[in-house]
XYZ file of C-alpha atoms in Angstrom:
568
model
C 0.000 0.000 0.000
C 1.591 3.347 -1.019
C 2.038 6.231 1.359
C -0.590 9.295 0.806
C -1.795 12.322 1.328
C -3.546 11.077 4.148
C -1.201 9.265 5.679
C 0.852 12.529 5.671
C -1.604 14.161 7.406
C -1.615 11.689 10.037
C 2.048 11.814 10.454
C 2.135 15.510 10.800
C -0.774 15.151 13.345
C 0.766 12.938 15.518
C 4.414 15.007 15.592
C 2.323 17.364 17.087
C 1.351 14.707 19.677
C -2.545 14.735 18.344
C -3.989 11.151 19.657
C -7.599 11.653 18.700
C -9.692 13.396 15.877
C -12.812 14.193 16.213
C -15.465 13.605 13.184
C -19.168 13.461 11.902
C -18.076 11.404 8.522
C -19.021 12.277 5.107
C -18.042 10.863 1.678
C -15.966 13.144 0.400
C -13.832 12.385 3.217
C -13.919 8.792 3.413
C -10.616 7.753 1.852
C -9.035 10.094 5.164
C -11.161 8.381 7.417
C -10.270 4.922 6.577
C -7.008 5.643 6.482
C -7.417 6.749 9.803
C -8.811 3.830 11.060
C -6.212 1.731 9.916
C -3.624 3.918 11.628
C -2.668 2.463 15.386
C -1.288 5.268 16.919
C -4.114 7.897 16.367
C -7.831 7.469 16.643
C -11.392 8.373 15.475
C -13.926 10.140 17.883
C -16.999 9.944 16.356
C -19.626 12.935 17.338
C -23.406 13.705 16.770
C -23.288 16.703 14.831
C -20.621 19.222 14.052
C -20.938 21.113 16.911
C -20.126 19.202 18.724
C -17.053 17.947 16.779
C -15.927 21.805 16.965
C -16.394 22.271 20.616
C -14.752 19.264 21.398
C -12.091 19.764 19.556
C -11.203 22.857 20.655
C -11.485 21.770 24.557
C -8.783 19.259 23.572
C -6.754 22.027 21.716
C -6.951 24.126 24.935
C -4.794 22.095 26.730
C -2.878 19.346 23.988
C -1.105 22.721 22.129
C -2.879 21.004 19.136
C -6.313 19.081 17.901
C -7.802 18.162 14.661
C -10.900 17.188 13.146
C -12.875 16.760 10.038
C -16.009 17.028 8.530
C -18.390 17.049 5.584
C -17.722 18.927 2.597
C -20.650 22.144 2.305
C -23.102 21.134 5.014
C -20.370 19.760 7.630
C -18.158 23.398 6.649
C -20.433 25.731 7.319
C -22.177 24.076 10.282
C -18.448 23.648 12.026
C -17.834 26.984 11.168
C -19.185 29.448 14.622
C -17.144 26.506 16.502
C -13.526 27.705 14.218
C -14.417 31.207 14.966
C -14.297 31.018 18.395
C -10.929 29.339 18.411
C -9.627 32.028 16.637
C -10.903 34.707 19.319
C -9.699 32.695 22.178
C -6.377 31.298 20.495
C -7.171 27.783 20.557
C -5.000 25.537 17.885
C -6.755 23.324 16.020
C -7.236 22.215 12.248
C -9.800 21.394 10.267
C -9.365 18.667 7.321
C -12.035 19.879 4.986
C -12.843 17.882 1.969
C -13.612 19.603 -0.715
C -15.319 17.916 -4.531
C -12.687 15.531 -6.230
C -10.789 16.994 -9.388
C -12.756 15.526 -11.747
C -16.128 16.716 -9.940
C -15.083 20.274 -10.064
C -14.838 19.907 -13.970
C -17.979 18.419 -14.345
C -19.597 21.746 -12.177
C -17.660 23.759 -13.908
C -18.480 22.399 -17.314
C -21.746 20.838 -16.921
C -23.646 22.802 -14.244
C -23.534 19.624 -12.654
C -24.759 21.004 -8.791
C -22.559 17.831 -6.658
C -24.378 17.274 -3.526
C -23.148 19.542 -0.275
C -21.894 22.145 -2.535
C -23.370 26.000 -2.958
C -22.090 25.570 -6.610
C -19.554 28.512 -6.083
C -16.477 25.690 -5.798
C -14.060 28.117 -3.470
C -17.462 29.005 -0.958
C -15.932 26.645 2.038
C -12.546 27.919 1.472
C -13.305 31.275 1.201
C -15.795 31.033 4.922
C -12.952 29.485 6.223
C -10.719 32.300 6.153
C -12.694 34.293 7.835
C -12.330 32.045 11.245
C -8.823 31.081 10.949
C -5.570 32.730 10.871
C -4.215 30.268 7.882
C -6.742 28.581 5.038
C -5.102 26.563 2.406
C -6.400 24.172 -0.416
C -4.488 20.911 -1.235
C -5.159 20.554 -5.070
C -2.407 18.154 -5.884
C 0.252 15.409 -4.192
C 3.250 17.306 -5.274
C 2.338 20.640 -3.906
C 0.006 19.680 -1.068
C 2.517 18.857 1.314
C 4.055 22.289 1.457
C 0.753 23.391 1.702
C 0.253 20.854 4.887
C 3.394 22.280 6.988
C 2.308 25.571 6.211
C -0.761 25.568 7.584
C 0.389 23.475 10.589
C 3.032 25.837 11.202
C 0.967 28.770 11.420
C -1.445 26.775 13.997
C 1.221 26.457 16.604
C 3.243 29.460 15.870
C 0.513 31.407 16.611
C -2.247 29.334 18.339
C -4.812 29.718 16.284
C -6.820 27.769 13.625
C -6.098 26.610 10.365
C -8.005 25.214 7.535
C -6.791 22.488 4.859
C -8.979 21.684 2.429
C -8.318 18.401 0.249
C -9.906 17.377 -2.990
C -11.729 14.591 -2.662
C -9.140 12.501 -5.089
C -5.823 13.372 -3.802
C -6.394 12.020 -0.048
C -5.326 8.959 -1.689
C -2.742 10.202 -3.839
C 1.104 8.956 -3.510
C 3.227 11.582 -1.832
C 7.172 11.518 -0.062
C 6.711 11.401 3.923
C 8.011 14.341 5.550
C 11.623 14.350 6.063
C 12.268 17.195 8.679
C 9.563 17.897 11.664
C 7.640 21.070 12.014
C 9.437 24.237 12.509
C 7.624 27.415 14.528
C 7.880 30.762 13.370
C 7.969 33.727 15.760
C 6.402 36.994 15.743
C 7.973 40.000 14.277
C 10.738 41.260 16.176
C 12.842 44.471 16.642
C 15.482 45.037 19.027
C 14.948 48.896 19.412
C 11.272 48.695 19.442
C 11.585 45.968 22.861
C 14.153 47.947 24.670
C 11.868 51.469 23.891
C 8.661 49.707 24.971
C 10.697 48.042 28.155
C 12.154 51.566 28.535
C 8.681 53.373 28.576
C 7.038 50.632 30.531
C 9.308 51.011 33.166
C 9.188 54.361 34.091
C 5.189 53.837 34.498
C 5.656 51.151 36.943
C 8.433 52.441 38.286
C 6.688 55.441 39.573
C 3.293 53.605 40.647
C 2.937 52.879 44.142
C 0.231 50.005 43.312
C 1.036 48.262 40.356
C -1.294 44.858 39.446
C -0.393 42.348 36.942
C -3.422 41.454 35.152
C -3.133 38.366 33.137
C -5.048 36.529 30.118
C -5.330 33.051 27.932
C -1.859 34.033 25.987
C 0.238 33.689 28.908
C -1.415 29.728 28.770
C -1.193 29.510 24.966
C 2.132 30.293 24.391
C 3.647 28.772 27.685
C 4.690 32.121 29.752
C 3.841 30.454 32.905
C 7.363 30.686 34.650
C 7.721 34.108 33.204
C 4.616 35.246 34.336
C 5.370 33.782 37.877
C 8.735 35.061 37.928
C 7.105 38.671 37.860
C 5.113 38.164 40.848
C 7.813 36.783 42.508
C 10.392 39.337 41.605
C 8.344 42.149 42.343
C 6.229 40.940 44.927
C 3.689 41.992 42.761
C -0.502 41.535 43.240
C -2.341 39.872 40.180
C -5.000 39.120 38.671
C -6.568 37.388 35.667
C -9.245 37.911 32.826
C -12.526 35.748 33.408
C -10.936 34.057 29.930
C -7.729 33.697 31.675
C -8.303 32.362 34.972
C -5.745 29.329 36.640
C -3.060 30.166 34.112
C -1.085 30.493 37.330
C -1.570 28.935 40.716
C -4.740 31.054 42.303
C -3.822 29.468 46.107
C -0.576 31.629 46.332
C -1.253 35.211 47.848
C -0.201 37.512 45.638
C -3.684 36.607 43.641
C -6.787 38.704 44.698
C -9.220 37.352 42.493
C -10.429 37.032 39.102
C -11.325 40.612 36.926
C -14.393 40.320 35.714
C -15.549 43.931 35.881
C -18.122 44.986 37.712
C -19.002 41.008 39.000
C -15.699 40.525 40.392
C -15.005 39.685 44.127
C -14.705 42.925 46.466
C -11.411 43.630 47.383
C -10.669 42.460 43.396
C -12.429 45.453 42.489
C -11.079 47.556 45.018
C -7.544 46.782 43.962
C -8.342 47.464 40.336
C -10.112 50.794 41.618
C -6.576 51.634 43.612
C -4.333 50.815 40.994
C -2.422 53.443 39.279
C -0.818 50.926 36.752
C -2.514 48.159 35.449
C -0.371 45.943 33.287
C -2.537 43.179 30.837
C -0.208 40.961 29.851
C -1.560 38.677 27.104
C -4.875 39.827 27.826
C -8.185 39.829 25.615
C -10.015 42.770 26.461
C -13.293 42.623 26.303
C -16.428 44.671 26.769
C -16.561 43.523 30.065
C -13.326 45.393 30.736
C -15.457 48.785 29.816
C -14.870 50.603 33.545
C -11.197 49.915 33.493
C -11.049 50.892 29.757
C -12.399 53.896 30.323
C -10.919 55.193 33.821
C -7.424 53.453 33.664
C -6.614 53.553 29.854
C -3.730 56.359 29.995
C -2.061 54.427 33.125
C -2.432 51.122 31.252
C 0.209 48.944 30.471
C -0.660 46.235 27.978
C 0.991 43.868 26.093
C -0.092 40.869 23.451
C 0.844 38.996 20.681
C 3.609 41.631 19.011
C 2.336 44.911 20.344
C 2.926 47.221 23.356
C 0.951 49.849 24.401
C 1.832 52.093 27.017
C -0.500 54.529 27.877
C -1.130 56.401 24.454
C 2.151 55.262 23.140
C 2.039 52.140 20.656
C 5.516 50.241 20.082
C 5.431 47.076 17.446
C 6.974 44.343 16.311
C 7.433 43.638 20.347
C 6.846 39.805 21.343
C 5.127 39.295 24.810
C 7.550 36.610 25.537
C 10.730 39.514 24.757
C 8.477 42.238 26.927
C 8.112 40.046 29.681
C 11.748 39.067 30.035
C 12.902 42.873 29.875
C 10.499 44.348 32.673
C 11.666 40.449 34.874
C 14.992 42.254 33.844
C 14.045 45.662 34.934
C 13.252 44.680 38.511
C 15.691 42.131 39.363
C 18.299 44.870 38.119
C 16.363 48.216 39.865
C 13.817 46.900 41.922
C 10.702 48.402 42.866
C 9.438 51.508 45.159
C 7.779 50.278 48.514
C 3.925 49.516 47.255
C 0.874 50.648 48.952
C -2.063 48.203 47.800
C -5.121 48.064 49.644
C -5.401 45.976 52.837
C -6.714 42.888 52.311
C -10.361 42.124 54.422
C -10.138 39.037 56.833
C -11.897 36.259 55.268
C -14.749 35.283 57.339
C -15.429 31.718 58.401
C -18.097 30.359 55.586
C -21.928 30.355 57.311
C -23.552 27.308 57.709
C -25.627 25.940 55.220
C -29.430 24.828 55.993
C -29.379 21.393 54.183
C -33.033 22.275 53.616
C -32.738 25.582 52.184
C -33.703 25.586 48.462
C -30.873 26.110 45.646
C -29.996 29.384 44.630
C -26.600 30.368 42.276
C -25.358 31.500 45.412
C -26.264 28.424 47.495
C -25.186 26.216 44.413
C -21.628 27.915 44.172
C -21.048 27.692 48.103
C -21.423 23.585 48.696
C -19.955 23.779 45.198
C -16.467 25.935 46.493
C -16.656 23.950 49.488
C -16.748 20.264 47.895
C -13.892 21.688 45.053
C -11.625 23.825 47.062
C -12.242 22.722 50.790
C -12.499 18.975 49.872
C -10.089 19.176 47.070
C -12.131 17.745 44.019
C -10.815 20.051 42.051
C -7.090 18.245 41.834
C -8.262 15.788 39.803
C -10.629 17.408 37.893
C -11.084 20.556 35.406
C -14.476 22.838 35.940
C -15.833 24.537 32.869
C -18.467 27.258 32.801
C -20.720 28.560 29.650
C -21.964 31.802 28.565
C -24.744 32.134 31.389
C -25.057 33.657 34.962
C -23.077 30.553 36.116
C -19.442 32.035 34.490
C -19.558 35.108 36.428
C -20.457 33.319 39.480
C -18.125 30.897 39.671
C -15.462 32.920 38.174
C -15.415 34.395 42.121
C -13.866 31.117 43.165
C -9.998 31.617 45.105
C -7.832 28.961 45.592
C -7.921 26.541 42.493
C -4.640 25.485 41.263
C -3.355 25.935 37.537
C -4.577 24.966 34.378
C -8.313 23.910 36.398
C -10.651 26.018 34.878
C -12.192 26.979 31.519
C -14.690 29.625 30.352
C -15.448 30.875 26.647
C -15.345 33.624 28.363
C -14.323 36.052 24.922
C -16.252 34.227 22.140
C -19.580 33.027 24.243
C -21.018 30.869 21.937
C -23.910 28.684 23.703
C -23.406 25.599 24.634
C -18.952 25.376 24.379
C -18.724 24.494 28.299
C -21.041 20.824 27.658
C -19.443 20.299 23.976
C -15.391 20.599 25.104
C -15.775 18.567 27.847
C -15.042 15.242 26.059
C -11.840 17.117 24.504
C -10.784 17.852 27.599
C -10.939 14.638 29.285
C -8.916 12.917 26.506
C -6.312 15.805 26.358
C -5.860 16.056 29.994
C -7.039 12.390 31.533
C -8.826 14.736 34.090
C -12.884 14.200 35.099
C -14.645 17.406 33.658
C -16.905 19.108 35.734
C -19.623 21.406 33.889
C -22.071 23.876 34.935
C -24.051 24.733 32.053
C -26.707 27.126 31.605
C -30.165 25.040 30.165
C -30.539 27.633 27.055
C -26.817 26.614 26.575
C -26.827 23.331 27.177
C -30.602 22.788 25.045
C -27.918 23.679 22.173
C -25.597 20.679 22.207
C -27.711 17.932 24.903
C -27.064 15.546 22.655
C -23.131 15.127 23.490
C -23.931 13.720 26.373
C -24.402 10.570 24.327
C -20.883 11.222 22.741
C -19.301 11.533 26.494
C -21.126 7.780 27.309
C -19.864 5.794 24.027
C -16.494 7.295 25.396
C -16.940 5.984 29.216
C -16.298 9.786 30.206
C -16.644 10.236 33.604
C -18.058 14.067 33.255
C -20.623 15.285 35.423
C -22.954 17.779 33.855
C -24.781 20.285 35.940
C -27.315 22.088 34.296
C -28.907 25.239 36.389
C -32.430 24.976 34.964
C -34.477 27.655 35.793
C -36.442 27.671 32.087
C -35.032 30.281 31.225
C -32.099 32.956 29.607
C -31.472 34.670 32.666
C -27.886 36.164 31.954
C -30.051 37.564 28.664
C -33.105 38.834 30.850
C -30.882 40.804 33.009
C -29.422 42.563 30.465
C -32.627 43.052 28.433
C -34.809 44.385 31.428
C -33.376 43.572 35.027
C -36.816 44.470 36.453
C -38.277 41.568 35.249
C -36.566 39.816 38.342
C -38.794 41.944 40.470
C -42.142 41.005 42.351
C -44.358 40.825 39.616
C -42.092 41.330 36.981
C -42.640 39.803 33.310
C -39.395 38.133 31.824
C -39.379 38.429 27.472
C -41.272 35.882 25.768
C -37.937 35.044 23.841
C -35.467 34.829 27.266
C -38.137 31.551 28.165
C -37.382 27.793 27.801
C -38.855 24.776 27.674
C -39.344 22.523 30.979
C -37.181 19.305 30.029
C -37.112 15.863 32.045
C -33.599 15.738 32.727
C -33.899 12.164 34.353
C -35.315 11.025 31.080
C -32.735 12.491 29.164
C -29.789 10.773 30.790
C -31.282 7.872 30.319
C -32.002 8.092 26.912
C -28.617 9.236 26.103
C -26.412 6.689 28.624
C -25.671 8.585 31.357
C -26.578 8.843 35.340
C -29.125 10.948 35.965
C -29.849 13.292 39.132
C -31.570 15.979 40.176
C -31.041 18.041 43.413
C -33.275 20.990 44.531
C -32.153 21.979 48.156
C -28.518 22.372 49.562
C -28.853 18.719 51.707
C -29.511 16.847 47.860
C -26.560 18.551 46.575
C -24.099 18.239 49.314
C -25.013 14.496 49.400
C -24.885 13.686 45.752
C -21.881 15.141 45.331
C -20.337 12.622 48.033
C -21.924 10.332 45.913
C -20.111 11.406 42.363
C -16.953 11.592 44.482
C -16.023 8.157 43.123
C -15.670 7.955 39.057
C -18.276 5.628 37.658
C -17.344 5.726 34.324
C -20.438 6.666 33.024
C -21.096 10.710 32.725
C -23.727 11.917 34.811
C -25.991 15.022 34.284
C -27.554 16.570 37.163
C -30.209 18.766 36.862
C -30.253 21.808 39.469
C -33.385 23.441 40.141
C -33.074 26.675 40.973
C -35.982 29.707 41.206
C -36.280 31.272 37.769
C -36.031 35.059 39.073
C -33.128 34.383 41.314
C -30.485 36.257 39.891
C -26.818 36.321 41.484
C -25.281 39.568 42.787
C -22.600 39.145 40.264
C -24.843 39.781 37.458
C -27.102 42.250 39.046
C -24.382 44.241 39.344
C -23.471 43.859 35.201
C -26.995 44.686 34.379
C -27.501 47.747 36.623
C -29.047 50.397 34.410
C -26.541 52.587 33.655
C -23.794 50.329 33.671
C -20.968 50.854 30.361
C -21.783 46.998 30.019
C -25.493 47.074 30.261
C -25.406 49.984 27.917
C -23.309 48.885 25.415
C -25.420 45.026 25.445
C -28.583 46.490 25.373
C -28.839 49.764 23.918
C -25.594 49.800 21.960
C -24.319 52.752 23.495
């Protein structure tokens, strides 16, 4: 049997230590997919839909440096495509093998009119989406040039975690080509000597002269391994951090230099006093997002912020600057000059946590406390990784102190409904670790039906859904008096009541549902011990109970309320 295009895939795939690829099938890539199969050392995870494929995949990009999938030509493409676009907000790399019509199909469309099922009839349509949500799209036409094409695209994915696109003709994934003969190289950013030493320069006198200087950290400080660096800093300088909601346990959060998680306005209190006291804040590999608005607009001229290749400091823009360069000058800076005495703001004595009525009904706030206490107090969290979705839940649990690196995930940038339940089977088989999800229902409605792809997998996920029949997150922003005595939520922030019991069963898992504190706490004893099985739990909750976090988003008047509501 001669070596192929495919097989070259699979070889480049598994340099980058990819073990699993995640797939709905389709025809046009069915040579790729058998060749697959017949390949030891790599293997096939089947999914329901594409969605699912995408989220999953990217969970398992998120923490293996690398994933890969594929999907149907047209229909699979386009339905894949929200999942790619996400990666490429959040910096997750991962590659899509896209079939595309076979050589001697695209003649016949051409030349015929012949419409070939799954396509729009415009023959570059995938191709040309696909650019749009990835940093890199390329189309293999041919054995002899499709290699080159390969590397290229799988050197831009790690160089810059993000996400590629190779698309194949239908033909050549089982066309004779050379295996590759030298491994993957990685390109750097852009770099210029006098631009890092000006921006280390400028930076310096700014923190320098602040007496309260936070380091406020994002997802690139994950993505492109800065962790020591990043550490170092604190260390060093004896600094205070924080992270972005997007960014939170890319370092250790029990140390205590780390006063919480920025999320704005929903943040813990003394993290927003600290951010209020600062006179330097310095985002390093940061996202900033609209929920960043208040700091945006009160601390941008004291800002320090630093990403990819660029610098800014205050007004002043310096490029061609890696993070990785930055970071090592200012480490440089204060070993070498050291820093002014600092003045941050005394830190409140934590009280002792209040009892909990095991017959008190669930609340997010009642949830998230035997939560905190079963992950942090009890440890669960070690072995596990928690994962939150675009709902209330993110901004609640985003609160939590004390989890350890790498042990928490939130599409916390991109928000697309339904990630935290979809990634979860990535993660497991990236990391070996149990995922633990809290899912909105609207969120988790979207993608239920992985919940059969974490059973044929023996995943040992556990699922919570907060189902309160509603989009509260949406509600709040939309009209927070709707949470009021007699208040009328929209007609579109309603759900659906589901049986969640029934649902489990249907789809292979455990299922549980827990409507007071005592259920909870004692169910979660229960799910202490992996079944291997995934369990979904639903947890009832009232549907106009609405956490402080995100009353205090949605407070008319608020830069984020405006901006999500009225576009102001």
């Amino acid at each position: 049997m001669s070596y192929t295009i495919s097989n070259y895939i699979l070889d480049r795939l598994k340099e980058l230590h990819i073990r699993h690829v995640f797939s709905v099938p389709g025809d046009y890539a069915s040579i790729f997919l058998e060749t697959l199969v017949d390949d030891k050392d790599i293997e096939l995870i089947p999914n329901i839909n594409e969605l699912g494929v995408g989220y999953a995949t990217d969970g398992y990009g998120r923490f293996n440096g690398a994933a890969a999938c594929s999907v149907q030509y047209g229909v699979g493409t386009f339905s894949i495509l929200n999942c790619f676009a996400g990666g490429l907000v959040e910096r997750v790399p991962m590659v899509l093998i896209g079939p595309t019509l076979s050589t001697t199909s695209m003649e016949l469309e051409r030349t015929k009119g012949i419409l070939f099922h799954h396509s729009t009839g415009d023959l570059s349509s995938n191709y040309e989406a696909m650019k749009y949500a990835t940093i890199m799209a390329v189309q293999v036409e041919d054995n002899e040039t499709g290699p080159a094409r390969i590397d290229e695209a799988l050197t831009a994915m790690i160089s810059f975690k993000r996400p590629v696109y190779i698309e194949v003709r239908q033909n050549v994934f089982g066309e004779p080509c050379t295996p590759p003969t030298r491994p993957l190289s990685v390109d750097s950013f852009d770099s210029n000597p006098g631009n890092i030493q000006a921006a280390v320069d400028a930076a310096w006198e700014k923190i320098s002269a602040a007496s309260a200087p936070v380091l406020w950290y994002g997802i690139d400080i994950q993505r492109f391994s800065l962790q020591s660096s990043a550490q170092a800093l604190v260390d060093a300088g004896h600094l205070l951090f924080t992270t972005t909601s997007l960014g939170k346990t890319v370092l250790d959060e029990t140390q205590p230099n780390f006063i919480g998680t920025y999320a704005g306005p929903a943040s813990p209190d003394y993290t927003r006093i600290v951010m209020a006291a600062t006179d330097c804040p310095i985002a390093l590999g940061a996202i900033i997002t609209d929920d960043y608005l208040d700091i945006m607009r009160d601390k941008y001229d004291l800002m320090i912020e630093a990403s990819g290749d660029e610098v800014r400091v205050g007004r002043e823009h310096f490029w061609h600057v890696p993070l990785a360069a930055f970071m090592e000058g200012i480490l440089g800076k204060i070993k070498a000059e050291g820093l002014s005495p600092l003045a941050y703001p005394t830190r409140p004595a934590v009280p002792a946590p209040a009892p909990l009525s095991p017959s008190a009904s669930l609340t997010y706030e009642l949830f998230y406390a035997v939560m905190d206490r079963w992950l942090v107090a009890e440890a669960h969290i070690k072995e596990s990784i928690l994962i939150l979705g675009e709902s209330s839940s993110l901004y609640v649990f985003g609160n939590l102190m004390g989890l350890p690196a790498n042990s928490f995930v939130a599409q916390a940038a991109w928000g697309s409904l339904g990630h935290e339940t979809g990634c979860a089977l990535g993660i497991e088989l990236a990391t070996g670790k149990r995922p633990l999800v809290v899912a909105g229902d609207g969120g988790f409605m979207m993608v239920c039906q992985e919940i059969s792809s974490l059973a044929r997998q023996h995943s040992n996920a556990v699922v919570f859904v907060m189902s309160n029949a509603s989009y509260t997150i949406e509600q709040a922003f939309v009209d927070i008096k709707a949470f009021s005595p007699g208040g009328q939520f929209a007609p579109f922030d309603l759900l659906p009541k589901w049986d969640y019991l029934s649902l489990a069963k249907a789809f292979g898992a455990d299922g549980y549902s827990v409507g007071t504190v005592g259920e909870l706490a004692a169910l979660l004893n229960e799910l202490s011990a992996p079944s291997g099985k995934p369990s979904l739990v639903e947890v009832r909750i009232p549907q106009k109970d609405l956490p402080p976090q995100i009353r205090r988003l949605a407070t008319p008047g608020s830069p984020l309320q405006a901006r999500r509501h009225r576009g102001m």
